[in-house]
Short mmCIF file of C-alpha atoms in Angstrom, two decimals:
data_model
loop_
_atom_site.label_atom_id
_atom_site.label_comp_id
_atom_site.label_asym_id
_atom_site.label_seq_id
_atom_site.Cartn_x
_atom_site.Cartn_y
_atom_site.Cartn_z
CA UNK A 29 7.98 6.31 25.60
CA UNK A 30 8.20 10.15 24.85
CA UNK A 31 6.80 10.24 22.02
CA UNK A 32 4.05 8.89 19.01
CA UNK A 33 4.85 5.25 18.46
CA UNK A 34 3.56 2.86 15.37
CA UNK A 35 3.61 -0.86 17.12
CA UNK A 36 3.10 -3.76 14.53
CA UNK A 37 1.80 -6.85 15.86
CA UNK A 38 4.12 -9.27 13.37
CA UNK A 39 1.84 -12.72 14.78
CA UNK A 40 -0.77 -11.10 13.20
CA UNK A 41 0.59 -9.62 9.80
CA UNK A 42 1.88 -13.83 9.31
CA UNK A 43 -1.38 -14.96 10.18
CA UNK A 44 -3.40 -12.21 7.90
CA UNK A 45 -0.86 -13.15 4.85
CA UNK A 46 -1.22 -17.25 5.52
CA UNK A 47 -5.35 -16.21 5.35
CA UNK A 48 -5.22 -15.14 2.05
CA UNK A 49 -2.18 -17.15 0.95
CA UNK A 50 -4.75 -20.54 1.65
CA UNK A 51 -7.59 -18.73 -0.35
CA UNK A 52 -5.75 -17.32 -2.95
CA UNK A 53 -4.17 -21.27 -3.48
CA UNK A 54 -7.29 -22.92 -3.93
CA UNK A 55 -7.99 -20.47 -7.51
CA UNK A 56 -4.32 -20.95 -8.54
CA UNK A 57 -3.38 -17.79 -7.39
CA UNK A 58 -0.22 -16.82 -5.38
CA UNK A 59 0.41 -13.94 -3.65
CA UNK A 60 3.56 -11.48 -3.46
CA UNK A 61 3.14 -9.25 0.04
CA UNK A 62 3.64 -5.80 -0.22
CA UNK A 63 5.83 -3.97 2.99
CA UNK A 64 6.01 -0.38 1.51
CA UNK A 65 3.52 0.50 3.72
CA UNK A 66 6.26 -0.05 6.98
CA UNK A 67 8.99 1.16 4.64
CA UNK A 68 10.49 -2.39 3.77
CA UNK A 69 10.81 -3.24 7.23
CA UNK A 70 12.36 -6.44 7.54
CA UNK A 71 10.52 -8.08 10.07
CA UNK A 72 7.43 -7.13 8.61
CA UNK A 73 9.08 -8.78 5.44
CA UNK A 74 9.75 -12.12 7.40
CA UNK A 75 6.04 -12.34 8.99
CA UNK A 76 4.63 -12.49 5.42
CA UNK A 77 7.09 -14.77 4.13
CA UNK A 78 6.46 -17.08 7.15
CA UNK A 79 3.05 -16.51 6.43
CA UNK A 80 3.31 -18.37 2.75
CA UNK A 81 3.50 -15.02 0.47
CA UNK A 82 5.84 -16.05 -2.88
CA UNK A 83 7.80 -13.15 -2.91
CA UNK A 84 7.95 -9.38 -1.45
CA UNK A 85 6.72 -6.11 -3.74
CA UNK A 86 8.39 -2.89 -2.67
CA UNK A 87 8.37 0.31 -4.56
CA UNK A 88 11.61 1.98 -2.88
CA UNK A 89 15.21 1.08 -3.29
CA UNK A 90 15.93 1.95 -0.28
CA UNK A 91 12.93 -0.41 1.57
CA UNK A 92 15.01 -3.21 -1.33
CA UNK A 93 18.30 -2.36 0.03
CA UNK A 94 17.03 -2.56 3.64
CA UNK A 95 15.67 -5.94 2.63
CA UNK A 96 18.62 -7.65 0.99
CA UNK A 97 20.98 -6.29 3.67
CA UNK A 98 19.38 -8.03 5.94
CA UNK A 99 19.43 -10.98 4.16
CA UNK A 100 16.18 -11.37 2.68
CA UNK A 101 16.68 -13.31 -0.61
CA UNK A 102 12.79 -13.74 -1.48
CA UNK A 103 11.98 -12.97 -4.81
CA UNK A 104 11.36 -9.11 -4.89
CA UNK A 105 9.15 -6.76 -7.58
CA UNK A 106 9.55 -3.41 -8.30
CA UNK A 107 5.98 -1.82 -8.25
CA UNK A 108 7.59 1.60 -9.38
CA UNK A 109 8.99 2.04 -12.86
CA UNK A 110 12.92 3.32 -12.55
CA UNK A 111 14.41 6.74 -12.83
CA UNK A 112 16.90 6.18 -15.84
CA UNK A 113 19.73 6.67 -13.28
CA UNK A 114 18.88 3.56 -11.34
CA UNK A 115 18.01 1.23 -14.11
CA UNK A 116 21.26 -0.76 -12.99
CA UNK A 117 20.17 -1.18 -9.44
CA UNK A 118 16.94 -3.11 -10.83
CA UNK A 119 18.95 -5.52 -12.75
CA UNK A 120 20.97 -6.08 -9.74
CA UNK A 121 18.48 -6.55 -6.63
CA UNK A 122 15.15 -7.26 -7.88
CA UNK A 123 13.95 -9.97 -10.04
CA UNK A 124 10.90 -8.49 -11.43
CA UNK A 125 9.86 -5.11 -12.23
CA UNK A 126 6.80 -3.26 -13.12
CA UNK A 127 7.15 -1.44 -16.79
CA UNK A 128 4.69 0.22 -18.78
CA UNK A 129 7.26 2.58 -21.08
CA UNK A 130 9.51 1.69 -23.76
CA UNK A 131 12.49 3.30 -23.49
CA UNK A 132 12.54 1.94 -19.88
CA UNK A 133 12.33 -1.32 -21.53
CA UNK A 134 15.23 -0.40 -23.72
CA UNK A 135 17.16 0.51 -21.34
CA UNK A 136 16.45 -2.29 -18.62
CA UNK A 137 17.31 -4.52 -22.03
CA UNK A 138 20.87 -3.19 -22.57
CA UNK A 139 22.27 -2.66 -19.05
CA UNK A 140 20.86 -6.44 -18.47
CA UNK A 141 22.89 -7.51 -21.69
CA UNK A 142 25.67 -5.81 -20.91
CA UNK A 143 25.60 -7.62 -17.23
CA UNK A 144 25.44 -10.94 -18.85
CA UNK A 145 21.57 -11.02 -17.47
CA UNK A 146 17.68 -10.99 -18.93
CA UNK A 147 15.62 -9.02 -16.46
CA UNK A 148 12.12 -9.86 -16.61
CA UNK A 149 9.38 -7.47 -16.47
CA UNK A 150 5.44 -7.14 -15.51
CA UNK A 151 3.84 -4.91 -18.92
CA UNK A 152 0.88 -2.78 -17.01
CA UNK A 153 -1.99 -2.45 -18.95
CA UNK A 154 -3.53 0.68 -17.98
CA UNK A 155 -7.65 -0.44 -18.06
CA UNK A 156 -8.96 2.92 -16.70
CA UNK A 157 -7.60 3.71 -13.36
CA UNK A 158 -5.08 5.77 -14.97
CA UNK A 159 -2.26 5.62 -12.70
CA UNK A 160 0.02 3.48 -15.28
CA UNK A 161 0.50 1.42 -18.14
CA UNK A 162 0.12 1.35 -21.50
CA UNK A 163 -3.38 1.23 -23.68
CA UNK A 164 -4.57 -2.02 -24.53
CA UNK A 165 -4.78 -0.74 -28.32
CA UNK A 166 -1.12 -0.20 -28.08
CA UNK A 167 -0.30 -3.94 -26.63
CA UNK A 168 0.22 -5.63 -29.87
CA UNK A 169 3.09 -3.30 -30.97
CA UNK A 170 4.81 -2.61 -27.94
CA UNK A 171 5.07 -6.38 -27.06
CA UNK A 172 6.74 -6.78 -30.44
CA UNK A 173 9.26 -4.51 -29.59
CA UNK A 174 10.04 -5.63 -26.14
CA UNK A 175 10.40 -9.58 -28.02
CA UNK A 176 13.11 -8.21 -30.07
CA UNK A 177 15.34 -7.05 -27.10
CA UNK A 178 17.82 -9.55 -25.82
CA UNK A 179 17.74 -8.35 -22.13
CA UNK A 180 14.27 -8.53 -20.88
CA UNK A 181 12.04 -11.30 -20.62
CA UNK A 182 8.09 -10.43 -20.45
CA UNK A 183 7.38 -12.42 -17.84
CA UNK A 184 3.96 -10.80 -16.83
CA UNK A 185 0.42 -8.50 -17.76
CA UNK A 186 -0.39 -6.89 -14.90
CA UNK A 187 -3.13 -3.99 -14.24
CA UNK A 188 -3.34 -1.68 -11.35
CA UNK A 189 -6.73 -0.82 -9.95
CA UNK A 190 -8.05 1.16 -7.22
CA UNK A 191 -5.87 3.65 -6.79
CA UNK A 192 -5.43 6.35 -8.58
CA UNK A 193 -8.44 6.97 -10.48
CA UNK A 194 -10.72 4.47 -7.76
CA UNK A 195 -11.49 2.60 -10.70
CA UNK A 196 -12.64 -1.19 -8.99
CA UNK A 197 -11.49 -4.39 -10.24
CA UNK A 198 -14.80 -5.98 -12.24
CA UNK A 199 -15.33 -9.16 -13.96
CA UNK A 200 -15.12 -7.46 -16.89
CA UNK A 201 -12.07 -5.09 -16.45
CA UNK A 202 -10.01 -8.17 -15.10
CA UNK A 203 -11.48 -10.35 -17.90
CA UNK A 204 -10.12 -8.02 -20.27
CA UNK A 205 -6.64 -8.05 -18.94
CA UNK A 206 -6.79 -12.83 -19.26
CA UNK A 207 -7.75 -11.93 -22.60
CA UNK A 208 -4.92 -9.14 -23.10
CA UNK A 209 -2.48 -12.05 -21.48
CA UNK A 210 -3.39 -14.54 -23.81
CA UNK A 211 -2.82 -12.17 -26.92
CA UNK A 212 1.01 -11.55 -25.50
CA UNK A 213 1.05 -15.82 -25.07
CA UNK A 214 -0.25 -16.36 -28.71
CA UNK A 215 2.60 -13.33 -30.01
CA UNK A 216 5.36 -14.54 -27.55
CA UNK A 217 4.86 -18.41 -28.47
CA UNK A 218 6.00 -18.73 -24.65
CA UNK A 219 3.19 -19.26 -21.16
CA UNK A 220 3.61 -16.21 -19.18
CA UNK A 221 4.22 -16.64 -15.61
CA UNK A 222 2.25 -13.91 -14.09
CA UNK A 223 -1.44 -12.40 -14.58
CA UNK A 224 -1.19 -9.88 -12.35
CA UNK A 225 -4.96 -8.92 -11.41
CA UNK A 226 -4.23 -5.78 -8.97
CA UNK A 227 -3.53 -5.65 -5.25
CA UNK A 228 -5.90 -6.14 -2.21
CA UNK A 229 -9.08 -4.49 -3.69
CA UNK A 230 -9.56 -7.81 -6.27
CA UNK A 231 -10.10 -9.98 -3.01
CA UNK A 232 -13.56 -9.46 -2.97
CA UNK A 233 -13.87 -10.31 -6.42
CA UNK A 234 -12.12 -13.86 -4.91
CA UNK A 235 -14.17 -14.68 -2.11
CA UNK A 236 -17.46 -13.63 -4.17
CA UNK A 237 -16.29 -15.86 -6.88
CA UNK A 238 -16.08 -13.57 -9.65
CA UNK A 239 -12.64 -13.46 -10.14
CA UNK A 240 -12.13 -14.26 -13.85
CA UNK A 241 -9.69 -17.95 -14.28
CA UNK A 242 -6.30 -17.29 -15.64
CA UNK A 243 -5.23 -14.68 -12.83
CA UNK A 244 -2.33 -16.08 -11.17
CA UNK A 245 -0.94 -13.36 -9.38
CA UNK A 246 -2.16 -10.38 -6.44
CA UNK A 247 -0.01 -7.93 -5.10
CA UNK A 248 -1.20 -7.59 -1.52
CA UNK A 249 -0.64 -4.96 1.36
CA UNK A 250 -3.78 -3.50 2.42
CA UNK A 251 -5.46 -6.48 3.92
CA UNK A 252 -2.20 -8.52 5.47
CA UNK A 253 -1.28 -4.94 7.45
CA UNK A 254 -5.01 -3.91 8.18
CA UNK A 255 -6.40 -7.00 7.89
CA UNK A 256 -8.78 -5.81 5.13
CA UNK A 257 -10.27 -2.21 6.68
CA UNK A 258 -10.48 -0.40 3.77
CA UNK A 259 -10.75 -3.13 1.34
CA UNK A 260 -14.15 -4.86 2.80
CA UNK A 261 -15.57 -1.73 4.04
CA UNK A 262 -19.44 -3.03 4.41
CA UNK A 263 -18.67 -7.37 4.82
CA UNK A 264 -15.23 -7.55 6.66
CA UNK A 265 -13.66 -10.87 5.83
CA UNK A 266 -13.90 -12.48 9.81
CA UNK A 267 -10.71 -14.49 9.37
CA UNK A 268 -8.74 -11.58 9.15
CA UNK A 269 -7.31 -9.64 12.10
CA UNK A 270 -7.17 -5.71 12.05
CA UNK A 271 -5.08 -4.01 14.36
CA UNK A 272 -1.94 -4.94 13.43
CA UNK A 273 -0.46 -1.80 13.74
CA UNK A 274 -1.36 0.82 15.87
CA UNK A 275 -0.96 4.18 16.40
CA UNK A 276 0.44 5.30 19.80
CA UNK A 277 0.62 9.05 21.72
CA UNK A 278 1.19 11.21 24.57
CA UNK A 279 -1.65 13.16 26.22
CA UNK A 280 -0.05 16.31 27.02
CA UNK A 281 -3.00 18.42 28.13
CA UNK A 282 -6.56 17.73 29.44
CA UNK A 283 -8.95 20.64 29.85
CA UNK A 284 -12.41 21.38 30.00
CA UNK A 285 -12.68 23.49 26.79
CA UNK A 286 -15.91 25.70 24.55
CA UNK A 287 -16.56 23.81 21.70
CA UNK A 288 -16.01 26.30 19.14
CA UNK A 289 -13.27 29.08 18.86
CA UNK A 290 -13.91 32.82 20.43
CA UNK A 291 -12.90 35.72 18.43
CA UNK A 292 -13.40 36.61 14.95
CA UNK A 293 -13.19 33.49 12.30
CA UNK A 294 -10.03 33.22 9.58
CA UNK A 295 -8.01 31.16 7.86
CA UNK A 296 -6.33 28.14 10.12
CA UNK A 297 -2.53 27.46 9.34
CA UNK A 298 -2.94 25.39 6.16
CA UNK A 299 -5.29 28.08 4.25
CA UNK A 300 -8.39 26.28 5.72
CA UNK A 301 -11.87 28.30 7.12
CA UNK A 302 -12.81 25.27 9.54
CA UNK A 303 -16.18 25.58 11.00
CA UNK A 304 -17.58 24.57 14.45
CA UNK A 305 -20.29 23.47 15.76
CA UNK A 306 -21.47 25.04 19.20
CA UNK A 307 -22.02 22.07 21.57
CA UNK A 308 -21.23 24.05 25.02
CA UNK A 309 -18.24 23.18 26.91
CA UNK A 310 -16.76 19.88 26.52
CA UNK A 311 -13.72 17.87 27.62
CA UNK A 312 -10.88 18.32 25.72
CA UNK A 313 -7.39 16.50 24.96
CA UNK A 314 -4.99 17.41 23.25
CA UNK A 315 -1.71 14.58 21.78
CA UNK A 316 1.42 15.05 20.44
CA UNK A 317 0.97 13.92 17.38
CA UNK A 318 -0.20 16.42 14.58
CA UNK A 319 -0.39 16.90 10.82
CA UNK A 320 3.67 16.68 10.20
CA UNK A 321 3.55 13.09 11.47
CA UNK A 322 0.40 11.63 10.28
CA UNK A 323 -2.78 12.07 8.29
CA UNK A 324 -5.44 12.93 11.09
CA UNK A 325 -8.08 12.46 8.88
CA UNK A 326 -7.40 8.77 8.42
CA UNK A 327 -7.11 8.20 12.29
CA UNK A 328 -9.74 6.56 14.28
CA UNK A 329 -9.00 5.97 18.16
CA UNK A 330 -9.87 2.63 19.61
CA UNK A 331 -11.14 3.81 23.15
CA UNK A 332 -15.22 4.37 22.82
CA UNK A 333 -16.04 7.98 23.67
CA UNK A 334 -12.65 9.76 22.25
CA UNK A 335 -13.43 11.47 19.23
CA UNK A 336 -10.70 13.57 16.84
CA UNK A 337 -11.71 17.50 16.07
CA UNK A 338 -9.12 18.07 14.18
CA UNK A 339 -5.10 19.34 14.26
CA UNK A 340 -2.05 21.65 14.07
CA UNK A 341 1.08 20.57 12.62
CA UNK A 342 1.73 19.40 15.72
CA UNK A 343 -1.08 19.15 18.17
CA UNK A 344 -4.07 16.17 17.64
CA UNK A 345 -7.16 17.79 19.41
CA UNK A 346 -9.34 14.82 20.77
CA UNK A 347 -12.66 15.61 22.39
CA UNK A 348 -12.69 13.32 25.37
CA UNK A 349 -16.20 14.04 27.51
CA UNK A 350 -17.62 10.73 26.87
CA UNK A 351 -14.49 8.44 27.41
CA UNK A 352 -14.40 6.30 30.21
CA UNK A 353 -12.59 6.85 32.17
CA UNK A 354 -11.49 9.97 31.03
CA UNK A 355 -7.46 10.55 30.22
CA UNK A 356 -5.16 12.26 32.00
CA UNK A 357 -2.03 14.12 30.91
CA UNK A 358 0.96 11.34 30.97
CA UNK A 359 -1.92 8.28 29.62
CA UNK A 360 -1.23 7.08 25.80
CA UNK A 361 -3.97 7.12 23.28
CA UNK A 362 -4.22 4.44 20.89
CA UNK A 363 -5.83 4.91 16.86
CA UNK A 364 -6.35 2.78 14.23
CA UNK A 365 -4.96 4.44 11.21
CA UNK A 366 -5.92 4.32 7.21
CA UNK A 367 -3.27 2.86 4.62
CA UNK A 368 -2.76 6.47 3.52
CA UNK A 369 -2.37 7.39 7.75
CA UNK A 370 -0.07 4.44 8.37
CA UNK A 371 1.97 5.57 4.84
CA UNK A 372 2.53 8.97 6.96
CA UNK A 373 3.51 7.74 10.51
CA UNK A 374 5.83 5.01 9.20
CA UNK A 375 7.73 7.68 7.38
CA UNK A 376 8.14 10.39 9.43
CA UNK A 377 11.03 10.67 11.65
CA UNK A 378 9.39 11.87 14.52
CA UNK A 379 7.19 8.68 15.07
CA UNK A 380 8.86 5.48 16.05
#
């Protein structure tokens, strides 16, 4: 190895997604598995499929392309609304999409028509989060339109939660969008297939047993590639493994360091004024991993007594006095990493 390396352990991404596959079955719920977070890998794509996941959600064309090429022919949704340009490419690889605007609809409608298809969408409610979808005052009109187009079939009411705007899934949020769902039924005259209530953060509204009947449908990444870190922060849900992918670099100096910075105190290289505490001298490490790979601040290392201070673009600082043993220059350090860290590593060219 020469350099920072992501390894995913694919035994346990099939037996995180078969977890919550079992659970989600017994409320009438199935699952799609969502691999943008290792950038459509296929293998990653096959571990949740062999894991009982319906379908794969990617928001990238190019994760989709990397997924049908290599033969992947699991249903796949589109968790990203189009450019205009690529509104063809959707008709053609996936067979659901996410929409929340009109003239995306239109358009989805007449290159679908024109390709002798009917593309079926998701309509996101937006129910506070902010990140997308339209209001649910507007729902009765804009389903009205979409019925009258010939190309797209509304084959879902989904909501998206926790993101954005950090807005939780509730009983009552998620209640609102059954209701919302059976409002589009009653218009439509025709069962929707999907109630789409969010992505990994409405599993604790599952396993509490909150999670209102008539949601048929999660979108879930978080907890079958983490197994769950962020998403059961203060009761982890013991079935499920974390650690499936890891977080791997060189130690490329080891020195016995003062704790904070001599000289007189500016701005650090991305407009920052950090500020140290004085703790004497301590053992310091430094890896080759740094702020153009990853984000530091969602990196935790495994080994008790290694602890981050903080990076460069391309240096990690670690302070290292209490690990035992302590590292040596040429020894790999291993972190656990955030979704928003692994989103980083997995795209950067310089990790592996």
């Amino acid at each position: 190895m020469s350099g920072p390396q992501v390894a995913i352990d694919l035994g346990r991404i099939e037996r995180n997604a078969r977890t919550i596959v079992d659970r989600c079955a017994l409320s009438g719920i199935q699952v799609f598995g969502v691999t943008k977070g290792t950038c459509g890998m296929p293998q990653v794509a096959r571990a949740m499929l062999r894991g009982g996941v319906a379908g794969i959600a990617e928001s990238r064309f190019e994760n989709i392309r990397r997924l049908r090429d290599s033969g992947i022919n699991a249903p796949i949704m589109l968790l990203r609304s189009p450019p205009m340009a690529r509104i063809e490419e959707v008709v053609r690889t996936v067979d659901i999409s996410l929409q929340s605007e009109l003239a995306t609809i239109r358009e989805l409608s007449r290159i679908a028509e024109r390709m002798g298809r009917v593309h079926d969408i998701m309509l996101m409610i937006d129910l506070g989060d902010l990140r997308e979808g339209i209001w649910p005052n507007d729902l009765i009109p804009t389903v009205e339109q979409i019925l009258a187009l010939k190309g797209v079939r509304i084959a879902g009411i989904g909501t998206n939660l926790g993101c954005f705007g950090a807005i939780m899934p509730t009983e009552e949020n998620l209640g609102q969008l059954v209701a919302h769902a059976y409002k589009t039924e009653r218009l439509s005259g025709a069962r929707l297939d999907w109630i789409s209530g969010g992505a990994s953060s409405s599993l604790t509204l599952l396993l509490e047993g909150r999670l209102p009947a008539g949601i048929n449908n999660l979108r879930v990444g978080e907890a079958i590639l983490q197994g769950g870190i962020e998403t059961f922060r203060e009761t982890p849900w013991a079935e499920l493994e974390p650690d499936a992918c890891r977080l791997t670099s060189d130690i490329i100096e080891v020195k016995l360091n003062p704790s904070r910075p001599i000289g007189q105190s500016g701005y650090d290289a991305f407009g920052n004024q950090p500020v140290f505490a004085d703790d004497g001298d301590r053992l310091r490490a430094i890896a080759n991993i740094g702020r153009e790979d990853v984000l530091i601040e969602g990196l935790t290392p495994i080994a008790r007594g290694v602890r981050v201070l903080g990076a460069s673009s391309d240096h990690l600082l670690l302070d290292v006095t209490d690990a035992e043993p302590p590292p040596a220059v040429g020894d790999r350090v291993a972190f656990r990493m955030s979704y928003g860290a692994m989103l980083l590593a997995m795209t950067s060219e310089y990790v592996e």
